[in-house]
Amino acid sequence: EDQVTQSPEALRLQEGESSSLNCSYTVSGLRGLFWYRQDPGKGPEFLFTLYSAGEEKEKERLKATLTKKESFLHITAPKPEDSATYLCAVQANTGNQFYFGTGTSLTVIP
Amino acid sequence: EAGVTQFPSHSVIEKGQTVTLRCDPISGHDNLYWYRRVMGKEIKFLLHFVKESKQDESGMPNNRFLAERTGGTYSTLKVQPAELEDSGVYFCASSQDYKGGKLFFGSGTQLSVL
């Protein structure tokens, strides 16, 4: 069964304190792994797509990496505006639906 | 460019009543998805339209849920009759690519069934 597990559930960081979020997945053939950011009262907003093990993507203070079993979202020197819930989702190559994790709620304290 | 629009943003109804949610996708996006997040759980797939056709409705909980997409444009999701366990946030998303590609989400409809 296709499944996504994210850890930790919640993370509090001081401004400037770098850390990583984890997304472990099992899928019957990976078409893509997606990272989204969700702010309160809003829908998820796309950040990255990763397609194969070893791939990396960067955007400002965020860097996403992918292995055959997991993905990491590295946050370097975070700022308070990075506070949000970060969601990981996978899409199997056998269909078009996306399987989401429950997310990591990140709080960055000034 | 306008994003994905959902209406209403909030709906509070009593058990047994009917509610209709609406989604207007980004213009030109043939793929439209409905997802739902129940409190404390992950966002779960409900169904996928390609233009006006239902491509995959394997996530629809039961026959109290009916989704339509008129002329391949906007979509509605009707719940009739609503039950307590239908409470949650219903998200609509659209995309250009049939075989994946990023989803553009609306802000969701918060449905509370009392």
JSON list of C-alpha atoms in Angstrom, two decimals:
[
{"chain": "A", "resi": 1, "resn": "GLU", "atom": "CA", "xyz": [0.00, 0.00, 0.00]},
{"chain": "A", "resi": 2, "resn": "ASP", "atom": "CA", "xyz": [1.30, 3.45, -0.95]},
{"chain": "A", "resi": 3, "resn": "GLN", "atom": "CA", "xyz": [2.11, 5.41, 2.19]},
{"chain": "A", "resi": 4, "resn": "VAL", "atom": "CA", "xyz": [3.86, 8.57, 3.36]},
{"chain": "A", "resi": 5, "resn": "THR", "atom": "CA", "xyz": [5.15, 9.23, 6.89]},
{"chain": "A", "resi": 6, "resn": "GLN", "atom": "CA", "xyz": [6.49, 12.60, 7.97]},
{"chain": "A", "resi": 7, "resn": "SER", "atom": "CA", "xyz": [8.58, 13.43, 11.02]},
{"chain": "A", "resi": 8, "resn": "PRO", "atom": "CA", "xyz": [8.69, 15.23, 13.31]},
{"chain": "A", "resi": 9, "resn": "GLU", "atom": "CA", "xyz": [5.03, 16.24, 13.68]},
{"chain": "A", "resi": 10, "resn": "ALA", "atom": "CA", "xyz": [6.08, 19.62, 15.03]},
{"chain": "A", "resi": 11, "resn": "LEU", "atom": "CA", "xyz": [9.37, 21.50, 15.15]},
{"chain": "A", "resi": 12, "resn": "ARG", "atom": "CA", "xyz": [10.30, 24.72, 16.90]},
{"chain": "A", "resi": 13, "resn": "LEU", "atom": "CA", "xyz": [13.47, 26.46, 15.80]},
{"chain": "A", "resi": 14, "resn": "GLN", "atom": "CA", "xyz": [15.21, 29.64, 16.77]},
{"chain": "A", "resi": 15, "resn": "GLU", "atom": "CA", "xyz": [15.72, 32.03, 13.90]},
{"chain": "A", "resi": 16, "resn": "GLY", "atom": "CA", "xyz": [18.94, 30.98, 12.16]},
{"chain": "A", "resi": 17, "resn": "GLU", "atom": "CA", "xyz": [18.89, 27.44, 13.56]},
{"chain": "A", "resi": 18, "resn": "SER", "atom": "CA", "xyz": [19.10, 25.03, 10.61]},
{"chain": "A", "resi": 19, "resn": "SER", "atom": "CA", "xyz": [17.31, 21.68, 10.63]},
{"chain": "A", "resi": 20, "resn": "SER", "atom": "CA", "xyz": [15.76, 18.98, 8.44]},
{"chain": "A", "resi": 21, "resn": "LEU", "atom": "CA", "xyz": [12.29, 17.51, 7.97]},
{"chain": "A", "resi": 22, "resn": "ASN", "atom": "CA", "xyz": [11.88, 13.88, 6.98]},
{"chain": "A", "resi": 23, "resn": "CYS", "atom": "CA", "xyz": [9.45, 12.19, 4.60]},
{"chain": "A", "resi": 24, "resn": "SER", "atom": "CA", "xyz": [9.56, 8.40, 4.39]},
{"chain": "A", "resi": 25, "resn": "TYR", "atom": "CA", "xyz": [7.55, 6.73, 1.67]},
{"chain": "A", "resi": 26, "resn": "THR", "atom": "CA", "xyz": [6.55, 3.39, 0.24]},
{"chain": "A", "resi": 27, "resn": "VAL", "atom": "CA", "xyz": [5.11, 3.40, -3.23]},
{"chain": "A", "resi": 28, "resn": "SER", "atom": "CA", "xyz": [4.71, 0.89, -6.00]},
{"chain": "A", "resi": 29, "resn": "GLY", "atom": "CA", "xyz": [6.87, 2.76, -8.49]},
{"chain": "A", "resi": 30, "resn": "LEU", "atom": "CA", "xyz": [7.54, 6.45, -7.85]},
{"chain": "A", "resi": 31, "resn": "ARG", "atom": "CA", "xyz": [6.44, 8.95, -10.47]},
{"chain": "A", "resi": 32, "resn": "GLY", "atom": "CA", "xyz": [7.29, 11.94, -8.31]},
{"chain": "A", "resi": 33, "resn": "LEU", "atom": "CA", "xyz": [7.72, 13.20, -4.76]},
{"chain": "A", "resi": 34, "resn": "PHE", "atom": "CA", "xyz": [6.33, 16.63, -3.98]},
{"chain": "A", "resi": 35, "resn": "TRP", "atom": "CA", "xyz": [6.88, 19.13, -1.18]},
{"chain": "A", "resi": 36, "resn": "TYR", "atom": "CA", "xyz": [4.20, 21.67, -0.37]},
{"chain": "A", "resi": 37, "resn": "ARG", "atom": "CA", "xyz": [3.96, 24.50, 2.13]},
{"chain": "A", "resi": 38, "resn": "GLN", "atom": "CA", "xyz": [0.63, 25.23, 3.82]},
{"chain": "A", "resi": 39, "resn": "ASP", "atom": "CA", "xyz": [-0.18, 28.38, 5.76]},
{"chain": "A", "resi": 40, "resn": "PRO", "atom": "CA", "xyz": [-3.18, 28.53, 8.14]},
{"chain": "A", "resi": 41, "resn": "GLY", "atom": "CA", "xyz": [-6.47, 28.90, 6.28]},
{"chain": "A", "resi": 42, "resn": "LYS", "atom": "CA", "xyz": [-4.84, 28.36, 2.91]},
{"chain": "A", "resi": 43, "resn": "GLY", "atom": "CA", "xyz": [-4.40, 25.45, 0.54]},
{"chain": "A", "resi": 44, "resn": "PRO", "atom": "CA", "xyz": [-1.04, 23.75, 0.04]},
{"chain": "A", "resi": 45, "resn": "GLU", "atom": "CA", "xyz": [1.41, 25.68, -2.11]},
{"chain": "A", "resi": 46, "resn": "PHE", "atom": "CA", "xyz": [3.85, 23.83, -4.34]},
{"chain": "A", "resi": 47, "resn": "LEU", "atom": "CA", "xyz": [7.56, 23.96, -3.48]},
{"chain": "A", "resi": 48, "resn": "PHE", "atom": "CA", "xyz": [9.44, 21.14, -5.25]},
{"chain": "A", "resi": 49, "resn": "THR", "atom": "CA", "xyz": [9.12, 18.01, -7.32]},
{"chain": "A", "resi": 50, "resn": "LEU", "atom": "CA", "xyz": [11.76, 15.26, -7.17]},
{"chain": "A", "resi": 51, "resn": "TYR", "atom": "CA", "xyz": [11.68, 12.35, -9.58]},
{"chain": "A", "resi": 52, "resn": "SER", "atom": "CA", "xyz": [14.66, 10.09, -8.91]},
{"chain": "A", "resi": 53, "resn": "ALA", "atom": "CA", "xyz": [17.05, 9.11, -6.15]},
{"chain": "A", "resi": 54, "resn": "GLY", "atom": "CA", "xyz": [19.96, 11.49, -5.85]},
{"chain": "A", "resi": 55, "resn": "GLU", "atom": "CA", "xyz": [18.04, 14.46, -7.16]},
{"chain": "A", "resi": 56, "resn": "GLU", "atom": "CA", "xyz": [18.19, 17.77, -5.25]},
{"chain": "A", "resi": 57, "resn": "LYS", "atom": "CA", "xyz": [16.24, 21.01, -5.61]},
{"chain": "A", "resi": 58, "resn": "GLU", "atom": "CA", "xyz": [16.82, 24.37, -3.92]},
{"chain": "A", "resi": 59, "resn": "LYS", "atom": "CA", "xyz": [14.74, 27.47, -3.36]},
{"chain": "A", "resi": 60, "resn": "GLU", "atom": "CA", "xyz": [15.96, 30.26, -1.11]},
{"chain": "A", "resi": 61, "resn": "ARG", "atom": "CA", "xyz": [16.57, 28.69, 2.32]},
{"chain": "A", "resi": 62, "resn": "LEU", "atom": "CA", "xyz": [15.02, 25.34, 1.38]},
{"chain": "A", "resi": 63, "resn": "LYS", "atom": "CA", "xyz": [16.70, 22.33, -0.16]},
{"chain": "A", "resi": 64, "resn": "ALA", "atom": "CA", "xyz": [14.95, 19.04, -0.93]},
{"chain": "A", "resi": 65, "resn": "THR", "atom": "CA", "xyz": [16.76, 15.74, -1.45]},
{"chain": "A", "resi": 66, "resn": "LEU", "atom": "CA", "xyz": [15.54, 12.28, -2.42]},
{"chain": "A", "resi": 67, "resn": "THR", "atom": "CA", "xyz": [16.66, 8.70, -1.82]},
{"chain": "A", "resi": 68, "resn": "LYS", "atom": "CA", "xyz": [14.86, 5.48, -2.71]},
{"chain": "A", "resi": 69, "resn": "LYS", "atom": "CA", "xyz": [13.05, 5.44, 0.63]},
{"chain": "A", "resi": 70, "resn": "GLU", "atom": "CA", "xyz": [12.89, 9.00, 1.91]},
{"chain": "A", "resi": 71, "resn": "SER", "atom": "CA", "xyz": [13.17, 12.67, 1.23]},
{"chain": "A", "resi": 72, "resn": "PHE", "atom": "CA", "xyz": [14.55, 15.46, 3.37]},
{"chain": "A", "resi": 73, "resn": "LEU", "atom": "CA", "xyz": [13.64, 19.11, 3.38]},
{"chain": "A", "resi": 74, "resn": "HIS", "atom": "CA", "xyz": [16.61, 21.03, 4.73]},
{"chain": "A", "resi": 75, "resn": "ILE", "atom": "CA", "xyz": [15.98, 24.49, 6.09]},
{"chain": "A", "resi": 76, "resn": "THR", "atom": "CA", "xyz": [19.07, 26.68, 6.37]},
{"chain": "A", "resi": 77, "resn": "ALA", "atom": "CA", "xyz": [19.07, 29.71, 8.67]},
{"chain": "A", "resi": 78, "resn": "PRO", "atom": "CA", "xyz": [15.27, 29.85, 8.87]},
{"chain": "A", "resi": 79, "resn": "LYS", "atom": "CA", "xyz": [13.34, 33.06, 9.38]},
{"chain": "A", "resi": 80, "resn": "PRO", "atom": "CA", "xyz": [9.98, 33.56, 11.14]},
{"chain": "A", "resi": 81, "resn": "GLU", "atom": "CA", "xyz": [8.26, 33.79, 7.75]},
{"chain": "A", "resi": 82, "resn": "ASP", "atom": "CA", "xyz": [9.25, 30.16, 7.11]},
{"chain": "A", "resi": 83, "resn": "SER", "atom": "CA", "xyz": [6.77, 29.14, 9.81]},
{"chain": "A", "resi": 84, "resn": "ALA", "atom": "CA", "xyz": [4.15, 26.90, 8.17]},
{"chain": "A", "resi": 85, "resn": "THR", "atom": "CA", "xyz": [3.13, 23.27, 7.79]},
{"chain": "A", "resi": 86, "resn": "TYR", "atom": "CA", "xyz": [5.27, 21.40, 5.27]},
{"chain": "A", "resi": 87, "resn": "LEU", "atom": "CA", "xyz": [3.59, 18.56, 3.45]},
{"chain": "A", "resi": 88, "resn": "CYS", "atom": "CA", "xyz": [5.14, 15.72, 1.50]},
{"chain": "A", "resi": 89, "resn": "ALA", "atom": "CA", "xyz": [3.23, 13.82, -1.16]},
{"chain": "A", "resi": 90, "resn": "VAL", "atom": "CA", "xyz": [4.05, 11.01, -3.57]},
{"chain": "A", "resi": 91, "resn": "GLN", "atom": "CA", "xyz": [2.51, 10.04, -6.84]},
{"chain": "A", "resi": 92, "resn": "ALA", "atom": "CA", "xyz": [2.78, 6.46, -8.04]},
{"chain": "A", "resi": 93, "resn": "ASN", "atom": "CA", "xyz": [3.31, 5.69, -11.69]},
{"chain": "A", "resi": 94, "resn": "THR", "atom": "CA", "xyz": [0.25, 3.43, -11.63]},
{"chain": "A", "resi": 95, "resn": "GLY", "atom": "CA", "xyz": [-2.25, 6.25, -11.19]},
{"chain": "A", "resi": 96, "resn": "ASN", "atom": "CA", "xyz": [-2.73, 9.97, -10.85]},
{"chain": "A", "resi": 97, "resn": "GLN", "atom": "CA", "xyz": [-3.69, 10.41, -7.23]},
{"chain": "A", "resi": 98, "resn": "PHE", "atom": "CA", "xyz": [-1.28, 11.89, -4.72]},
{"chain": "A", "resi": 99, "resn": "TYR", "atom": "CA", "xyz": [-0.66, 10.34, -1.28]},
{"chain": "A", "resi": 100, "resn": "PHE", "atom": "CA", "xyz": [0.05, 12.92, 1.41]},
{"chain": "A", "resi": 101, "resn": "GLY", "atom": "CA", "xyz": [1.76, 12.73, 4.77]},
{"chain": "A", "resi": 102, "resn": "THR", "atom": "CA", "xyz": [0.27, 14.44, 7.80]},
{"chain": "A", "resi": 103, "resn": "GLY", "atom": "CA", "xyz": [2.85, 17.22, 7.62]},
{"chain": "A", "resi": 104, "resn": "THR", "atom": "CA", "xyz": [5.41, 18.88, 9.87]},
{"chain": "A", "resi": 105, "resn": "SER", "atom": "CA", "xyz": [4.34, 22.05, 11.62]},
{"chain": "A", "resi": 106, "resn": "LEU", "atom": "CA", "xyz": [7.35, 24.37, 11.71]},
{"chain": "A", "resi": 107, "resn": "THR", "atom": "CA", "xyz": [7.55, 27.36, 14.03]},
{"chain": "A", "resi": 108, "resn": "VAL", "atom": "CA", "xyz": [10.53, 29.70, 13.76]},
{"chain": "A", "resi": 109, "resn": "ILE", "atom": "CA", "xyz": [10.97, 31.93, 16.79]},
{"chain": "A", "resi": 110, "resn": "PRO", "atom": "CA", "xyz": [12.58, 35.38, 16.33]},
{"chain": "B", "resi": 1, "resn": "GLU", "atom": "CA", "xyz": [-3.70, 34.76, -13.42]},
{"chain": "B", "resi": 2, "resn": "ALA", "atom": "CA", "xyz": [-6.53, 33.71, -11.13]},
{"chain": "B", "resi": 3, "resn": "GLY", "atom": "CA", "xyz": [-5.86, 30.73, -8.91]},
{"chain": "B", "resi": 4, "resn": "VAL", "atom": "CA", "xyz": [-8.15, 27.90, -7.91]},
{"chain": "B", "resi": 5, "resn": "THR", "atom": "CA", "xyz": [-11.28, 29.29, -6.27]},
{"chain": "B", "resi": 6, "resn": "GLN", "atom": "CA", "xyz": [-13.49, 27.42, -3.85]},
{"chain": "B", "resi": 7, "resn": "PHE", "atom": "CA", "xyz": [-16.87, 28.42, -2.48]},
{"chain": "B", "resi": 8, "resn": "PRO", "atom": "CA", "xyz": [-18.01, 28.62, 0.24]},
{"chain": "B", "resi": 9, "resn": "SER", "atom": "CA", "xyz": [-15.00, 28.96, 2.51]},
{"chain": "B", "resi": 10, "resn": "HIS", "atom": "CA", "xyz": [-17.01, 27.68, 5.46]},
{"chain": "B", "resi": 11, "resn": "SER", "atom": "CA", "xyz": [-20.26, 25.74, 5.78]},
{"chain": "B", "resi": 12, "resn": "VAL", "atom": "CA", "xyz": [-22.04, 24.66, 8.94]},
{"chain": "B", "resi": 13, "resn": "ILE", "atom": "CA", "xyz": [-24.97, 22.30, 8.45]},
{"chain": "B", "resi": 14, "resn": "GLU", "atom": "CA", "xyz": [-26.96, 19.83, 10.47]},
{"chain": "B", "resi": 15, "resn": "LYS", "atom": "CA", "xyz": [-26.81, 16.11, 10.03]},
{"chain": "B", "resi": 16, "resn": "GLY", "atom": "CA", "xyz": [-29.13, 15.00, 7.26]},
{"chain": "B", "resi": 17, "resn": "GLN", "atom": "CA", "xyz": [-28.93, 18.24, 5.30]},
{"chain": "B", "resi": 18, "resn": "THR", "atom": "CA", "xyz": [-27.42, 18.69, 1.86]},
{"chain": "B", "resi": 19, "resn": "VAL", "atom": "CA", "xyz": [-24.37, 20.77, 1.01]},
{"chain": "B", "resi": 20, "resn": "THR", "atom": "CA", "xyz": [-22.83, 21.62, -2.35]},
{"chain": "B", "resi": 21, "resn": "LEU", "atom": "CA", "xyz": [-19.23, 22.75, -2.65]},
{"chain": "B", "resi": 22, "resn": "ARG", "atom": "CA", "xyz": [-17.96, 24.49, -5.75]},
{"chain": "B", "resi": 23, "resn": "CYS", "atom": "CA", "xyz": [-14.51, 24.67, -7.32]},
{"chain": "B", "resi": 24, "resn": "ASP", "atom": "CA", "xyz": [-13.32, 26.85, -10.19]},
{"chain": "B", "resi": 25, "resn": "PRO", "atom": "CA", "xyz": [-9.96, 25.57, -11.44]},
{"chain": "B", "resi": 26, "resn": "ILE", "atom": "CA", "xyz": [-7.28, 27.58, -13.16]},
{"chain": "B", "resi": 27, "resn": "SER", "atom": "CA", "xyz": [-8.35, 28.30, -16.72]},
{"chain": "B", "resi": 28, "resn": "GLY", "atom": "CA", "xyz": [-6.96, 25.74, -19.13]},
{"chain": "B", "resi": 29, "resn": "HIS", "atom": "CA", "xyz": [-6.32, 23.07, -16.51]},
{"chain": "B", "resi": 30, "resn": "ASP", "atom": "CA", "xyz": [-7.98, 19.89, -17.71]},
{"chain": "B", "resi": 31, "resn": "ASN", "atom": "CA", "xyz": [-7.19, 17.98, -14.51]},
{"chain": "B", "resi": 32, "resn": "LEU", "atom": "CA", "xyz": [-9.28, 18.69, -11.44]},
{"chain": "B", "resi": 33, "resn": "TYR", "atom": "CA", "xyz": [-8.96, 16.87, -8.13]},
{"chain": "B", "resi": 34, "resn": "TRP", "atom": "CA", "xyz": [-10.97, 16.81, -4.92]},
{"chain": "B", "resi": 35, "resn": "TYR", "atom": "CA", "xyz": [-9.20, 16.03, -1.68]},
{"chain": "B", "resi": 36, "resn": "ARG", "atom": "CA", "xyz": [-10.36, 16.01, 1.93]},
{"chain": "B", "resi": 37, "resn": "ARG", "atom": "CA", "xyz": [-8.59, 16.48, 5.25]},
{"chain": "B", "resi": 38, "resn": "VAL", "atom": "CA", "xyz": [-10.29, 15.20, 8.35]},
{"chain": "B", "resi": 39, "resn": "MET", "atom": "CA", "xyz": [-8.93, 16.71, 11.57]},
{"chain": "B", "resi": 40, "resn": "GLY", "atom": "CA", "xyz": [-5.69, 15.09, 12.65]},
{"chain": "B", "resi": 41, "resn": "LYS", "atom": "CA", "xyz": [-5.39, 13.02, 9.49]},
{"chain": "B", "resi": 42, "resn": "GLU", "atom": "CA", "xyz": [-3.61, 13.40, 6.19]},
{"chain": "B", "resi": 43, "resn": "ILE", "atom": "CA", "xyz": [-5.08, 14.96, 3.07]},
{"chain": "B", "resi": 44, "resn": "LYS", "atom": "CA", "xyz": [-6.83, 12.14, 1.22]},
{"chain": "B", "resi": 45, "resn": "PHE", "atom": "CA", "xyz": [-7.77, 11.77, -2.41]},
{"chain": "B", "resi": 46, "resn": "LEU", "atom": "CA", "xyz": [-11.45, 11.72, -3.34]},
{"chain": "B", "resi": 47, "resn": "LEU", "atom": "CA", "xyz": [-11.56, 11.87, -7.12]},
{"chain": "B", "resi": 48, "resn": "HIS", "atom": "CA", "xyz": [-9.96, 13.10, -10.33]},
{"chain": "B", "resi": 49, "resn": "PHE", "atom": "CA", "xyz": [-11.58, 14.63, -13.41]},
{"chain": "B", "resi": 50, "resn": "VAL", "atom": "CA", "xyz": [-9.99, 14.97, -16.80]},
{"chain": "B", "resi": 51, "resn": "LYS", "atom": "CA", "xyz": [-12.08, 17.62, -18.47]},
{"chain": "B", "resi": 52, "resn": "GLU", "atom": "CA", "xyz": [-15.67, 16.54, -17.77]},
{"chain": "B", "resi": 53, "resn": "SER", "atom": "CA", "xyz": [-14.90, 12.83, -17.31]},
{"chain": "B", "resi": 54, "resn": "LYS", "atom": "CA", "xyz": [-14.29, 11.09, -14.00]},
{"chain": "B", "resi": 55, "resn": "GLN", "atom": "CA", "xyz": [-10.87, 9.51, -14.37]},
{"chain": "B", "resi": 56, "resn": "ASP", "atom": "CA", "xyz": [-10.65, 8.01, -10.90]},
{"chain": "B", "resi": 57, "resn": "GLU", "atom": "CA", "xyz": [-13.27, 8.15, -8.15]},
{"chain": "B", "resi": 58, "resn": "SER", "atom": "CA", "xyz": [-11.78, 5.42, -5.98]},
{"chain": "B", "resi": 59, "resn": "GLY", "atom": "CA", "xyz": [-11.47, 7.75, -3.01]},
{"chain": "B", "resi": 60, "resn": "MET", "atom": "CA", "xyz": [-15.14, 8.72, -2.76]},
{"chain": "B", "resi": 61, "resn": "PRO", "atom": "CA", "xyz": [-16.32, 7.46, 0.65]},
{"chain": "B", "resi": 62, "resn": "ASN", "atom": "CA", "xyz": [-19.82, 6.32, -0.34]},
{"chain": "B", "resi": 63, "resn": "ASN", "atom": "CA", "xyz": [-22.77, 7.12, -2.56]},
{"chain": "B", "resi": 64, "resn": "ARG", "atom": "CA", "xyz": [-23.76, 10.13, -0.45]},
{"chain": "B", "resi": 65, "resn": "PHE", "atom": "CA", "xyz": [-21.03, 12.01, -2.32]},
{"chain": "B", "resi": 66, "resn": "LEU", "atom": "CA", "xyz": [-21.65, 13.14, -5.90]},
{"chain": "B", "resi": 67, "resn": "ALA", "atom": "CA", "xyz": [-19.15, 15.10, -7.96]},
{"chain": "B", "resi": 68, "resn": "GLU", "atom": "CA", "xyz": [-19.78, 16.72, -11.30]},
{"chain": "B", "resi": 69, "resn": "ARG", "atom": "CA", "xyz": [-17.79, 18.85, -13.68]},
{"chain": "B", "resi": 70, "resn": "THR", "atom": "CA", "xyz": [-19.94, 20.74, -16.10]},
{"chain": "B", "resi": 71, "resn": "GLY", "atom": "CA", "xyz": [-18.43, 21.22, -19.55]},
{"chain": "B", "resi": 72, "resn": "GLY", "atom": "CA", "xyz": [-14.97, 20.57, -18.20]},
{"chain": "B", "resi": 73, "resn": "THR", "atom": "CA", "xyz": [-14.93, 23.87, -16.32]},
{"chain": "B", "resi": 74, "resn": "TYR", "atom": "CA", "xyz": [-16.07, 24.28, -12.73]},
{"chain": "B", "resi": 75, "resn": "SER", "atom": "CA", "xyz": [-16.84, 21.32, -10.49]},
{"chain": "B", "resi": 76, "resn": "THR", "atom": "CA", "xyz": [-19.32, 20.70, -7.69]},
{"chain": "B", "resi": 77, "resn": "LEU", "atom": "CA", "xyz": [-19.20, 18.20, -4.86]},
{"chain": "B", "resi": 78, "resn": "LYS", "atom": "CA", "xyz": [-22.53, 17.45, -3.23]},
{"chain": "B", "resi": 79, "resn": "VAL", "atom": "CA", "xyz": [-22.98, 15.62, 0.03]},
{"chain": "B", "resi": 80, "resn": "GLN", "atom": "CA", "xyz": [-26.49, 14.31, 0.57]},
{"chain": "B", "resi": 81, "resn": "PRO", "atom": "CA", "xyz": [-27.43, 13.56, 3.31]},
{"chain": "B", "resi": 82, "resn": "ALA", "atom": "CA", "xyz": [-24.51, 14.83, 5.36]},
{"chain": "B", "resi": 83, "resn": "GLU", "atom": "CA", "xyz": [-23.25, 12.80, 8.33]},
{"chain": "B", "resi": 84, "resn": "LEU", "atom": "CA", "xyz": [-21.08, 13.86, 11.27]},
{"chain": "B", "resi": 85, "resn": "GLU", "atom": "CA", "xyz": [-18.02, 12.06, 9.87]},
{"chain": "B", "resi": 86, "resn": "ASP", "atom": "CA", "xyz": [-18.16, 14.18, 6.71]},
{"chain": "B", "resi": 87, "resn": "SER", "atom": "CA", "xyz": [-16.77, 17.16, 8.64]},
{"chain": "B", "resi": 88, "resn": "GLY", "atom": "CA", "xyz": [-13.38, 18.31, 7.45]},
{"chain": "B", "resi": 89, "resn": "VAL", "atom": "CA", "xyz": [-11.66, 20.58, 4.95]},
{"chain": "B", "resi": 90, "resn": "TYR", "atom": "CA", "xyz": [-12.41, 19.85, 1.32]},
{"chain": "B", "resi": 91, "resn": "PHE", "atom": "CA", "xyz": [-9.69, 20.96, -1.09]},
{"chain": "B", "resi": 92, "resn": "CYS", "atom": "CA", "xyz": [-9.90, 21.30, -4.82]},
{"chain": "B", "resi": 93, "resn": "ALA", "atom": "CA", "xyz": [-6.76, 21.28, -6.94]},
{"chain": "B", "resi": 94, "resn": "SER", "atom": "CA", "xyz": [-6.05, 21.57, -10.63]},
{"chain": "B", "resi": 95, "resn": "SER", "atom": "CA", "xyz": [-3.11, 20.80, -12.88]},
{"chain": "B", "resi": 96, "resn": "GLN", "atom": "CA", "xyz": [-2.14, 20.97, -16.53]},
{"chain": "B", "resi": 97, "resn": "ASP", "atom": "CA", "xyz": [-0.30, 17.66, -16.70]},
{"chain": "B", "resi": 98, "resn": "TYR", "atom": "CA", "xyz": [-2.23, 14.41, -16.90]},
{"chain": "B", "resi": 99, "resn": "LYS", "atom": "CA", "xyz": [0.62, 12.26, -15.67]},
{"chain": "B", "resi": 100, "resn": "GLY", "atom": "CA", "xyz": [1.61, 14.22, -12.64]},
{"chain": "B", "resi": 101, "resn": "GLY", "atom": "CA", "xyz": [3.02, 17.62, -12.23]},
{"chain": "B", "resi": 102, "resn": "LYS", "atom": "CA", "xyz": [2.38, 20.05, -9.48]},
{"chain": "B", "resi": 103, "resn": "LEU", "atom": "CA", "xyz": [-1.07, 20.69, -8.13]},
{"chain": "B", "resi": 104, "resn": "PHE", "atom": "CA", "xyz": [-2.50, 24.15, -7.60]},
{"chain": "B", "resi": 105, "resn": "PHE", "atom": "CA", "xyz": [-4.80, 24.11, -4.58]},
{"chain": "B", "resi": 106, "resn": "GLY", "atom": "CA", "xyz": [-7.70, 26.26, -3.57]},
{"chain": "B", "resi": 107, "resn": "SER", "atom": "CA", "xyz": [-8.02, 27.51, -0.01]},
{"chain": "B", "resi": 108, "resn": "GLY", "atom": "CA", "xyz": [-10.52, 24.81, 0.83]},
{"chain": "B", "resi": 109, "resn": "THR", "atom": "CA", "xyz": [-14.04, 24.62, 2.23]},
{"chain": "B", "resi": 110, "resn": "GLN", "atom": "CA", "xyz": [-14.29, 23.96, 5.95]},
{"chain": "B", "resi": 111, "resn": "LEU", "atom": "CA", "xyz": [-17.39, 21.77, 6.39]},
{"chain": "B", "resi": 112, "resn": "SER", "atom": "CA", "xyz": [-18.84, 21.26, 9.84]},
{"chain": "B", "resi": 113, "resn": "VAL", "atom": "CA", "xyz": [-21.72, 18.81, 10.25]},
{"chain": "B", "resi": 114, "resn": "LEU", "atom": "CA", "xyz": [-23.49, 19.16, 13.60]}
]
